Amino acid sequence: MGMNEKTESVNTAACGKTSMSIGVCYFPEHWPEDRWESDIEAMADCGIEYVRMGEFAWSRFEPEPGQYDTAWLERVVDLIGDHGMKAVLCTPTATPPKWLVDRYPEIRQTERDGTVREWGSRRHYCFNSETYRQETERIVTELADRFAQNPTVVGWQTDNEYGVHGTLRCYCDNCSAAFGEWLREKYGDVETLNETWGTDFWSQHHTSFDEIEAPGHTPTDHHPSRLLDYYRFTSDRVRDYNRLQADVLREANEEWFVTHNFMFDFTELDAFDVGSDLDFASWDVYPTGFAQSKPESEQTAADLRIGDLAQTALHHDLYRNAADGPFWIMEQQPGSINWPPTTSQPAEGAMRLWAHHAVAHGCDVVSYFRWRRCQQGQEQYHSGLRRADGAPDRGYHDAAWAADEFEELAVGERAQPDPSVAAVFDYESHWALEKVDMGPTFDYASHFATVYEALRGRSVGVDIVPRDADFRAYDAVVVPALHVLDDEAADRLAAFVRDGGSLLTTARTGEKTPGNQLHPTAPGPLADLVGATVDNHESHATDTLETTVEYDGDTFEYHTWGEWLSPDAAAVVGKHRGGVGDGRPAITHRSVGDGSVTYLGVWPDEALADAVVTDVLAAGGVEHLDSPLPDRVQVAERDGLTWVFNYGAHAVETDLPAGDIVVGDATVPAYDLTVFEGAATDITVEES
Ligand code: GAL
């Protein structure tokens, strides 16, 4: 049975119906026992079907070493079952208790400068501590065995948000030793490592794997090859740690699903890799908080009220594909939140809009965080669906509203989105570009988002996939900045093109070998397919230098990075205009076999990204809108139903006939949505 089948059968069998579900995160340990029943009754009234619990409760499960107490949670789970709902439990490993840290101080994390991370918040453990792995196995086995026969428990979340608060990469002695072993396994003998990294530079030759250290604090940059391997190693080790937990859980009950809650803009952990051990991926969605990751000068009122549409959509498409789909929202923002720089009240209806957004992208369950605002601890200023006194808050009404609509739309019966375009997201390229020796930061994820947003701007659905995905399922594939490139990936892309696919690849592709040394020319092993090489490049911190290109008779702007191309078999379709690079090739196109490849040698502005992407779609025969959607508007299609999302502060007009509309209206108000029967490209949307 495939993972999809398993997930679907768990969901439908578990709740006895096939509609999309609403869930909630609950912390019964924060409340007196005599409140549990009224809380759980109110959850059922709201239409909630899944209750997630336990992720930080280790000190309640094991108050003293070896003395377990799960009776309290069993009583809560029984109440949940009595009210016709299902329980999702979490392993409590994100918060090792005080007695455990005192007993084994070596499990604590160490920062790059040697500072030890003390007990007192969360995520203070090191993934490479063998002691912590043993303690993890012990507590997870104990909990799994105690709930294995409980029919209300349908699955588990492992740990909680691996790596949040900058905790994925640790620099302690355990990590140094484990890194040495990981390298020994990868390279076999130390001379192969020296050759792959190129260690004659600055006397960085290694004589043995025993002398390897985690890349700690140094006067200036670390060797880029050491860093890239360290980033691979840290991601691999978290994957192994997650696998340890998943294996224990499946051993106890093979019917359980196992998932993990990933995060926004978190690129230190390869989600595709971890996802291969999960039944489905989940992620945690806090749009008004995420939007505040933009520079303050770029944040709009709409960002603070509803968040950034494109950011959220991109992560839905990423995590839908991280474990072969579908996906869950394990934590959905319930109202105002405590952790961003400022605490804004979300727009009216925002908590319903966010749930619809996830569902349109293939989500099965939207679980709100948290049930009830908490009076103790670090998150007192974070709202819940209910207030601290138990009265309904804004999110409760929105969650009930969304639950009713999902039932009416029977979205759970609809197949997953089925895009004909894939975008390759490559964690290794991101890691290699984390440290750039020149110019402004070439942020891989932002560059990727530029291309992704251009596709979505034309109402085109996108699967975000790893470099080793099966491209044959797609008509067009976009590969922004595939910086680290080997022959295998290049050959697979070439086969896709020869077989009729339309490929777009962009600046900084194929600059580096897997060892993070330069290829003699970029785009490295893809040069033959592209039919051009990169002759020279420059980076742009400001508007001081000329950044204009001519493409298809129009002029456009670019920023951050520009390349001068040297075509061989490719046609030049875009040229630099002005300045020292005037007239030099910037964009090339080449037909190969039954398909074609476009190389875009600059970081395009929105208009240039739209122009190039539209041509790439046309070359692949992918249906798309004739003109781009208005800013902050996107359209998402799922099996015959299409959602129009307006994350803008003003209404927009569609040309939808009333008979096709199933939710909303032809005019989509600010911060609202319309759902219609039809395809994403059957529509025009204009600003009012
Ligand atoms: C998440 C985390 C939760 C809670 C929440 C607050 O990142 O998983 O435990 O802290 O943020 O918004």
Short mmCIF file of C-alpha atoms in Angstrom, two decimals, residues 18-371:
data_model
loop_
_atom_site.label_atom_id
_atom_site.label_comp_id
_atom_site.label_asym_id
_atom_site.label_seq_id
_atom_site.Cartn_x
_atom_site.Cartn_y
_atom_site.Cartn_z
CA THR A 18 -14.93 11.51 3.90
CA SER A 19 -15.11 15.25 4.29
CA MET A 20 -12.15 17.45 5.09
CA SER A 21 -11.47 17.81 8.80
CA ILE A 22 -10.71 20.43 11.38
CA GLY A 23 -8.45 19.71 14.32
CA VAL A 24 -7.07 21.45 17.37
CA CYS A 25 -3.96 21.35 19.56
CA TYR A 26 -4.84 20.83 23.21
CA PHE A 27 -2.73 20.91 26.37
CA PRO A 28 -4.87 19.22 29.04
CA GLU A 29 -1.88 19.36 31.40
CA HIS A 30 -2.33 23.14 31.59
CA TRP A 31 -5.86 22.87 33.02
CA PRO A 32 -7.57 21.30 36.03
CA GLU A 33 -9.13 17.95 35.25
CA ASP A 34 -12.67 19.21 35.93
CA ARG A 35 -12.40 21.44 32.84
CA TRP A 36 -11.51 18.71 30.38
CA GLU A 37 -15.00 17.49 29.68
CA SER A 38 -16.49 20.92 28.93
CA ASP A 39 -13.48 21.75 26.73
CA ILE A 40 -13.87 18.52 24.78
CA GLU A 41 -17.62 18.96 24.43
CA ALA A 42 -17.07 22.45 22.97
CA MET A 43 -14.51 21.04 20.51
CA ALA A 44 -17.03 18.52 19.21
CA ASP A 45 -19.66 21.29 18.90
CA CYS A 46 -17.25 23.29 16.75
CA GLY A 47 -16.95 20.43 14.24
CA ILE A 48 -13.45 19.44 15.35
CA GLU A 49 -12.47 15.84 14.59
CA TYR A 50 -8.80 15.56 15.61
CA VAL A 51 -7.19 16.63 18.88
CA ARG A 52 -3.38 16.78 19.00
CA MET A 53 -1.65 16.52 22.39
CA GLY A 54 1.44 15.73 24.39
CA GLU A 55 4.38 17.32 22.56
CA PHE A 56 5.86 19.05 25.60
CA ALA A 57 4.58 16.83 28.42
CA TRP A 58 7.62 14.67 29.24
CA SER A 59 7.79 15.85 32.86
CA ARG A 60 4.15 14.78 33.31
CA PHE A 61 4.70 11.43 31.59
CA GLU A 62 7.82 10.70 33.64
CA PRO A 63 7.97 13.01 36.67
CA GLU A 64 10.94 11.07 38.06
CA PRO A 65 13.38 8.77 36.28
CA GLY A 66 11.61 5.51 35.39
CA GLN A 67 8.28 6.47 37.07
CA TYR A 68 5.73 6.76 34.30
CA ASP A 69 2.29 8.31 34.50
CA THR A 70 0.06 8.30 31.43
CA ALA A 71 -3.24 7.65 33.21
CA TRP A 72 -4.18 11.34 32.95
CA LEU A 73 -3.73 11.36 29.18
CA GLU A 74 -5.61 8.08 28.84
CA ARG A 75 -8.58 9.74 30.59
CA VAL A 76 -8.42 12.68 28.15
CA VAL A 77 -8.16 10.34 25.16
CA ASP A 78 -11.22 8.42 26.41
CA LEU A 79 -13.23 11.64 26.67
CA ILE A 80 -12.18 12.53 23.13
CA GLY A 81 -13.31 9.11 21.90
CA ASP A 82 -16.60 9.42 23.81
CA HIS A 83 -17.31 12.61 21.86
CA GLY A 84 -16.69 10.94 18.51
CA MET A 85 -13.30 12.55 17.87
CA LYS A 86 -9.82 11.11 17.30
CA ALA A 87 -6.54 11.77 19.12
CA VAL A 88 -3.17 12.50 17.55
CA LEU A 89 -0.36 12.11 20.07
CA CYS A 90 3.13 13.59 19.93
CA THR A 91 6.42 12.29 21.25
CA PRO A 92 7.59 14.71 23.97
CA THR A 93 11.26 14.83 22.97
CA ALA A 94 11.41 18.59 22.24
CA THR A 95 11.50 19.20 26.00
CA PRO A 96 13.77 16.85 27.98
CA PRO A 97 12.94 17.50 31.67
CA LYS A 98 15.25 19.01 34.26
CA TRP A 99 16.16 15.73 35.94
CA LEU A 100 17.26 14.29 32.61
CA VAL A 101 19.46 17.26 31.73
CA ASP A 102 20.98 17.24 35.24
CA ARG A 103 21.71 13.55 34.97
CA TYR A 104 23.20 13.82 31.46
CA PRO A 105 24.49 17.39 30.93
CA GLU A 106 26.24 16.24 27.74
CA ILE A 107 22.90 16.14 25.92
CA ARG A 108 22.75 19.96 25.82
CA GLN A 109 23.42 21.85 22.61
CA THR A 110 26.45 24.07 22.02
CA GLU A 111 26.36 27.17 19.85
CA ARG A 112 29.02 27.94 17.28
CA ASP A 113 30.91 30.20 19.70
CA GLY A 114 30.94 27.50 22.39
CA THR A 115 27.98 28.80 24.44
CA VAL A 116 26.01 25.94 25.99
CA ARG A 117 22.23 26.05 25.68
CA GLU A 118 20.79 25.51 29.12
CA TRP A 119 17.55 23.90 30.24
CA GLY A 120 14.66 26.37 30.78
CA SER A 121 12.88 26.71 27.44
CA ARG A 122 12.77 24.00 24.79
CA ARG A 123 14.79 22.23 22.08
CA HIS A 124 17.94 22.24 24.21
CA TYR A 125 19.10 18.75 23.20
CA CYS A 126 21.76 17.69 20.70
CA PHE A 127 20.68 15.35 17.89
CA ASN A 128 24.07 13.62 18.00
CA SER A 129 24.09 12.66 21.65
CA GLU A 130 23.97 8.87 21.83
CA THR A 131 22.64 9.20 25.37
CA TYR A 132 19.77 11.34 24.14
CA ARG A 133 18.99 8.87 21.38
CA GLN A 134 18.76 6.10 23.98
CA GLU A 135 16.55 8.24 26.23
CA THR A 136 14.39 9.05 23.21
CA GLU A 137 13.96 5.41 22.34
CA ARG A 138 13.05 4.65 25.94
CA ILE A 139 10.34 7.31 26.36
CA VAL A 140 8.86 6.82 22.89
CA THR A 141 8.68 3.04 23.37
CA GLU A 142 7.01 3.46 26.75
CA LEU A 143 4.38 5.87 25.40
CA ALA A 144 3.76 3.94 22.19
CA ASP A 145 3.21 0.69 24.11
CA ARG A 146 0.76 2.35 26.48
CA PHE A 147 -1.44 3.66 23.66
CA ALA A 148 -0.95 0.92 21.07
CA GLN A 149 -4.35 -0.69 21.68
CA ASN A 150 -6.29 2.54 22.16
CA PRO A 151 -8.77 2.89 19.27
CA THR A 152 -9.08 6.67 19.65
CA VAL A 153 -5.39 7.25 18.89
CA VAL A 154 -4.93 7.27 15.10
CA GLY A 155 -1.39 8.54 14.68
CA TRP A 156 1.62 10.41 15.98
CA GLN A 157 3.60 13.55 15.39
CA THR A 158 7.32 13.02 16.04
CA ASP A 159 8.90 15.61 18.35
CA ASN A 160 7.94 19.21 17.47
CA GLU A 161 9.39 21.48 14.78
CA TYR A 162 12.90 20.05 14.42
CA GLY A 163 15.32 22.95 14.37
CA VAL A 164 13.09 25.84 15.46
CA HIS A 165 14.94 28.64 17.34
CA GLY A 166 18.11 27.86 15.33
CA THR A 167 18.60 24.47 17.00
CA LEU A 168 19.28 22.19 14.05
CA ARG A 169 23.03 22.74 13.89
CA CYS A 170 25.00 22.10 17.07
CA TYR A 171 28.77 22.42 17.63
CA CYS A 172 29.46 20.23 20.68
CA ASP A 173 32.04 17.44 21.04
CA ASN A 174 29.38 14.80 20.21
CA CYS A 175 28.80 16.58 16.91
CA SER A 176 32.51 16.79 16.10
CA ALA A 177 32.94 13.05 16.64
CA ALA A 178 29.77 12.15 14.72
CA PHE A 179 30.79 14.45 11.84
CA GLY A 180 34.14 12.65 11.60
CA GLU A 181 32.37 9.29 11.44
CA TRP A 182 29.89 10.55 8.85
CA LEU A 183 32.78 11.76 6.68
CA ARG A 184 34.66 8.48 7.13
CA GLU A 185 31.61 6.62 5.87
CA LYS A 186 31.13 9.01 2.97
CA TYR A 187 34.72 9.23 1.74
CA GLY A 188 36.34 5.99 2.97
CA ASP A 189 39.86 7.41 3.14
CA VAL A 190 40.93 10.88 4.16
CA GLU A 191 42.80 11.62 0.94
CA THR A 192 39.52 11.34 -0.99
CA LEU A 193 38.07 13.93 1.36
CA ASN A 194 41.11 16.20 0.84
CA GLU A 195 40.72 15.94 -2.90
CA THR A 196 36.96 16.44 -2.94
CA TRP A 197 37.13 19.51 -0.72
CA GLY A 198 40.41 20.93 -2.04
CA THR A 199 42.27 21.31 1.26
CA ASP A 200 45.56 22.76 0.02
CA PHE A 201 43.95 26.17 0.33
CA TRP A 202 45.09 27.91 3.59
CA SER A 203 46.76 24.68 4.87
CA GLN A 204 43.51 22.85 5.52
CA HIS A 205 44.81 19.38 4.75
CA HIS A 206 43.44 16.63 7.02
CA THR A 207 45.59 13.69 8.08
CA SER A 208 42.83 11.63 9.72
CA PHE A 209 39.07 11.56 10.26
CA ASP A 210 39.79 11.61 14.00
CA GLU A 211 40.89 15.24 13.83
CA ILE A 212 37.60 16.42 12.26
CA GLU A 213 35.70 19.07 14.21
CA ALA A 214 32.35 20.75 13.84
CA PRO A 215 32.95 24.11 12.09
CA GLY A 216 33.11 26.34 15.19
CA HIS A 217 33.98 29.99 15.61
CA THR A 218 36.89 31.14 13.36
CA PRO A 219 38.47 34.51 12.46
CA THR A 220 36.94 34.50 8.97
CA ASP A 221 35.06 32.18 6.62
CA HIS A 222 35.19 28.41 6.98
CA HIS A 223 36.16 26.30 3.98
CA PRO A 224 32.94 26.14 1.88
CA SER A 225 33.29 22.39 1.21
CA ARG A 226 33.55 21.62 4.93
CA LEU A 227 30.47 23.76 5.56
CA LEU A 228 28.41 22.09 2.84
CA ASP A 229 29.23 18.64 4.19
CA TYR A 230 28.47 19.82 7.72
CA TYR A 231 25.07 21.06 6.60
CA ARG A 232 24.41 17.73 4.83
CA PHE A 233 25.53 15.87 7.94
CA THR A 234 23.31 17.87 10.32
CA SER A 235 20.25 17.35 8.10
CA ASP A 236 21.04 13.62 7.71
CA ARG A 237 21.37 13.12 11.44
CA VAL A 238 17.98 14.69 12.14
CA ARG A 239 16.50 12.44 9.47
CA ASP A 240 18.02 9.45 11.32
CA TYR A 241 16.75 10.73 14.65
CA ASN A 242 13.26 11.05 13.21
CA ARG A 243 13.52 7.57 11.70
CA LEU A 244 14.40 6.15 15.11
CA GLN A 245 11.13 7.56 16.49
CA ALA A 246 9.05 6.50 13.48
CA ASP A 247 10.37 2.93 13.71
CA VAL A 248 9.46 2.62 17.38
CA LEU A 249 5.94 3.96 16.75
CA ARG A 250 5.30 1.66 13.79
CA GLU A 251 6.61 -1.30 15.72
CA ALA A 252 3.96 -0.64 18.40
CA ASN A 253 1.08 -0.23 15.93
CA GLU A 254 1.55 -0.44 12.19
CA GLU A 255 -1.84 1.17 11.52
CA TRP A 256 -0.80 4.48 13.05
CA PHE A 257 0.23 7.28 10.75
CA VAL A 258 3.48 9.06 11.55
CA THR A 259 3.99 12.71 10.63
CA HIS A 260 6.15 15.66 11.67
CA ASN A 261 5.29 19.36 11.76
CA PHE A 262 7.66 21.30 9.48
CA MET A 263 8.02 25.08 9.42
CA PHE A 264 7.90 28.22 7.33
CA ASP A 265 11.12 29.31 5.64
CA PHE A 266 13.11 26.56 7.28
CA THR A 267 15.77 25.29 4.93
CA GLU A 268 18.34 23.69 7.26
CA LEU A 269 16.48 20.36 7.20
CA ASP A 270 15.80 18.55 3.94
CA ALA A 271 12.03 18.01 4.19
CA PHE A 272 12.01 15.58 1.23
CA ASP A 273 14.53 13.41 3.02
CA VAL A 274 12.69 13.37 6.35
CA GLY A 275 9.42 13.05 4.45
CA SER A 276 10.49 9.71 3.00
CA ASP A 277 10.00 8.24 6.51
CA LEU A 278 6.58 9.85 7.08
CA ASP A 279 3.09 8.89 5.97
CA PHE A 280 2.43 12.55 5.21
CA ALA A 281 4.04 15.88 6.04
CA SER A 282 2.46 18.58 8.20
CA TRP A 283 3.43 22.19 8.67
CA ASP A 284 2.67 25.06 11.02
CA VAL A 285 1.07 28.18 9.55
CA TYR A 286 1.29 31.62 11.20
CA PRO A 287 0.82 34.07 8.31
CA THR A 288 0.86 37.40 10.17
CA GLY A 289 4.03 36.28 11.94
CA PHE A 290 5.77 35.07 8.77
CA ALA A 291 5.04 38.31 6.92
CA GLN A 292 7.07 40.09 9.57
CA SER A 293 10.17 38.26 8.39
CA LYS A 294 10.24 40.81 5.54
CA PRO A 295 12.18 44.03 6.14
CA GLU A 296 9.90 46.41 8.06
CA SER A 297 9.89 48.89 5.17
CA GLU A 298 8.33 46.24 2.90
CA GLN A 299 5.58 45.14 5.28
CA THR A 300 2.10 46.36 4.33
CA ALA A 301 -1.03 46.68 6.45
CA ALA A 302 -2.39 43.70 4.51
CA ASP A 303 0.68 41.64 5.54
CA LEU A 304 -0.06 42.37 9.19
CA ARG A 305 -3.75 41.57 8.82
CA ILE A 306 -3.62 38.43 6.68
CA GLY A 307 0.00 37.58 5.79
CA ASP A 308 1.69 37.10 2.44
CA LEU A 309 -0.31 34.94 0.06
CA ALA A 310 2.62 33.77 -2.06
CA GLN A 311 4.75 32.73 0.93
CA THR A 312 1.96 30.57 2.30
CA ALA A 313 1.04 29.04 -1.07
CA LEU A 314 4.68 28.10 -1.74
CA HIS A 315 4.93 26.18 1.52
CA HIS A 316 1.64 24.35 0.89
CA ASP A 317 3.03 23.19 -2.47
CA LEU A 318 6.36 22.21 -0.90
CA TYR A 319 4.97 20.16 1.98
CA ARG A 320 2.26 18.54 -0.17
CA ASN A 321 5.15 16.97 -2.06
CA ALA A 322 7.55 16.41 0.85
CA ALA A 323 6.02 13.05 1.67
CA ASP A 324 4.08 12.24 -1.42
CA GLY A 325 0.92 14.17 -0.33
CA PRO A 326 -1.60 14.95 1.00
CA PHE A 327 -0.55 17.12 3.92
CA TRP A 328 -1.92 18.49 7.19
CA ILE A 329 -1.69 21.86 8.82
CA MET A 330 -0.74 20.73 12.30
CA GLU A 331 -0.78 24.23 13.77
CA GLN A 332 -2.95 26.96 12.24
CA GLN A 333 -2.78 30.49 13.63
CA PRO A 334 -5.96 30.98 15.70
CA GLY A 335 -5.92 34.79 16.09
CA SER A 336 -3.27 37.19 17.41
CA ILE A 337 0.11 35.67 18.31
CA ASN A 338 2.89 36.51 20.73
CA TRP A 339 6.18 35.87 18.95
CA PRO A 340 6.52 38.26 15.96
CA PRO A 341 7.91 41.76 16.58
CA THR A 342 4.35 43.16 16.69
CA THR A 343 1.05 41.53 17.57
CA SER A 344 -1.65 42.43 15.06
CA GLN A 345 -5.26 41.25 15.06
CA PRO A 346 -5.88 39.20 11.90
CA ALA A 347 -8.53 40.50 9.47
CA GLU A 348 -12.15 39.50 9.98
CA GLY A 349 -12.53 35.90 8.78
CA ALA A 350 -8.77 35.35 8.37
CA MET A 351 -8.76 32.06 10.28
CA ARG A 352 -11.38 30.69 7.87
CA LEU A 353 -9.55 32.03 4.81
CA TRP A 354 -6.27 30.36 5.86
CA ALA A 355 -8.03 27.01 6.28
CA HIS A 356 -9.53 27.28 2.78
CA HIS A 357 -6.15 28.20 1.36
CA ALA A 358 -4.58 25.01 2.73
CA VAL A 359 -7.46 22.84 1.53
CA ALA A 360 -7.30 24.25 -2.00
CA HIS A 361 -3.64 23.16 -2.13
CA GLY A 362 -4.43 19.59 -1.03
CA CYS A 363 -4.55 19.72 2.77
CA ASP A 364 -6.58 17.02 4.55
CA VAL A 365 -6.77 18.38 8.10
CA VAL A 366 -6.38 21.94 9.42
CA SER A 367 -5.59 21.81 13.13
CA TYR A 368 -5.69 25.11 15.04
CA PHE A 369 -3.05 26.01 17.60
CA ARG A 370 -4.23 26.11 20.39
CA TRP A 371 -7.58 25.31 21.93
#
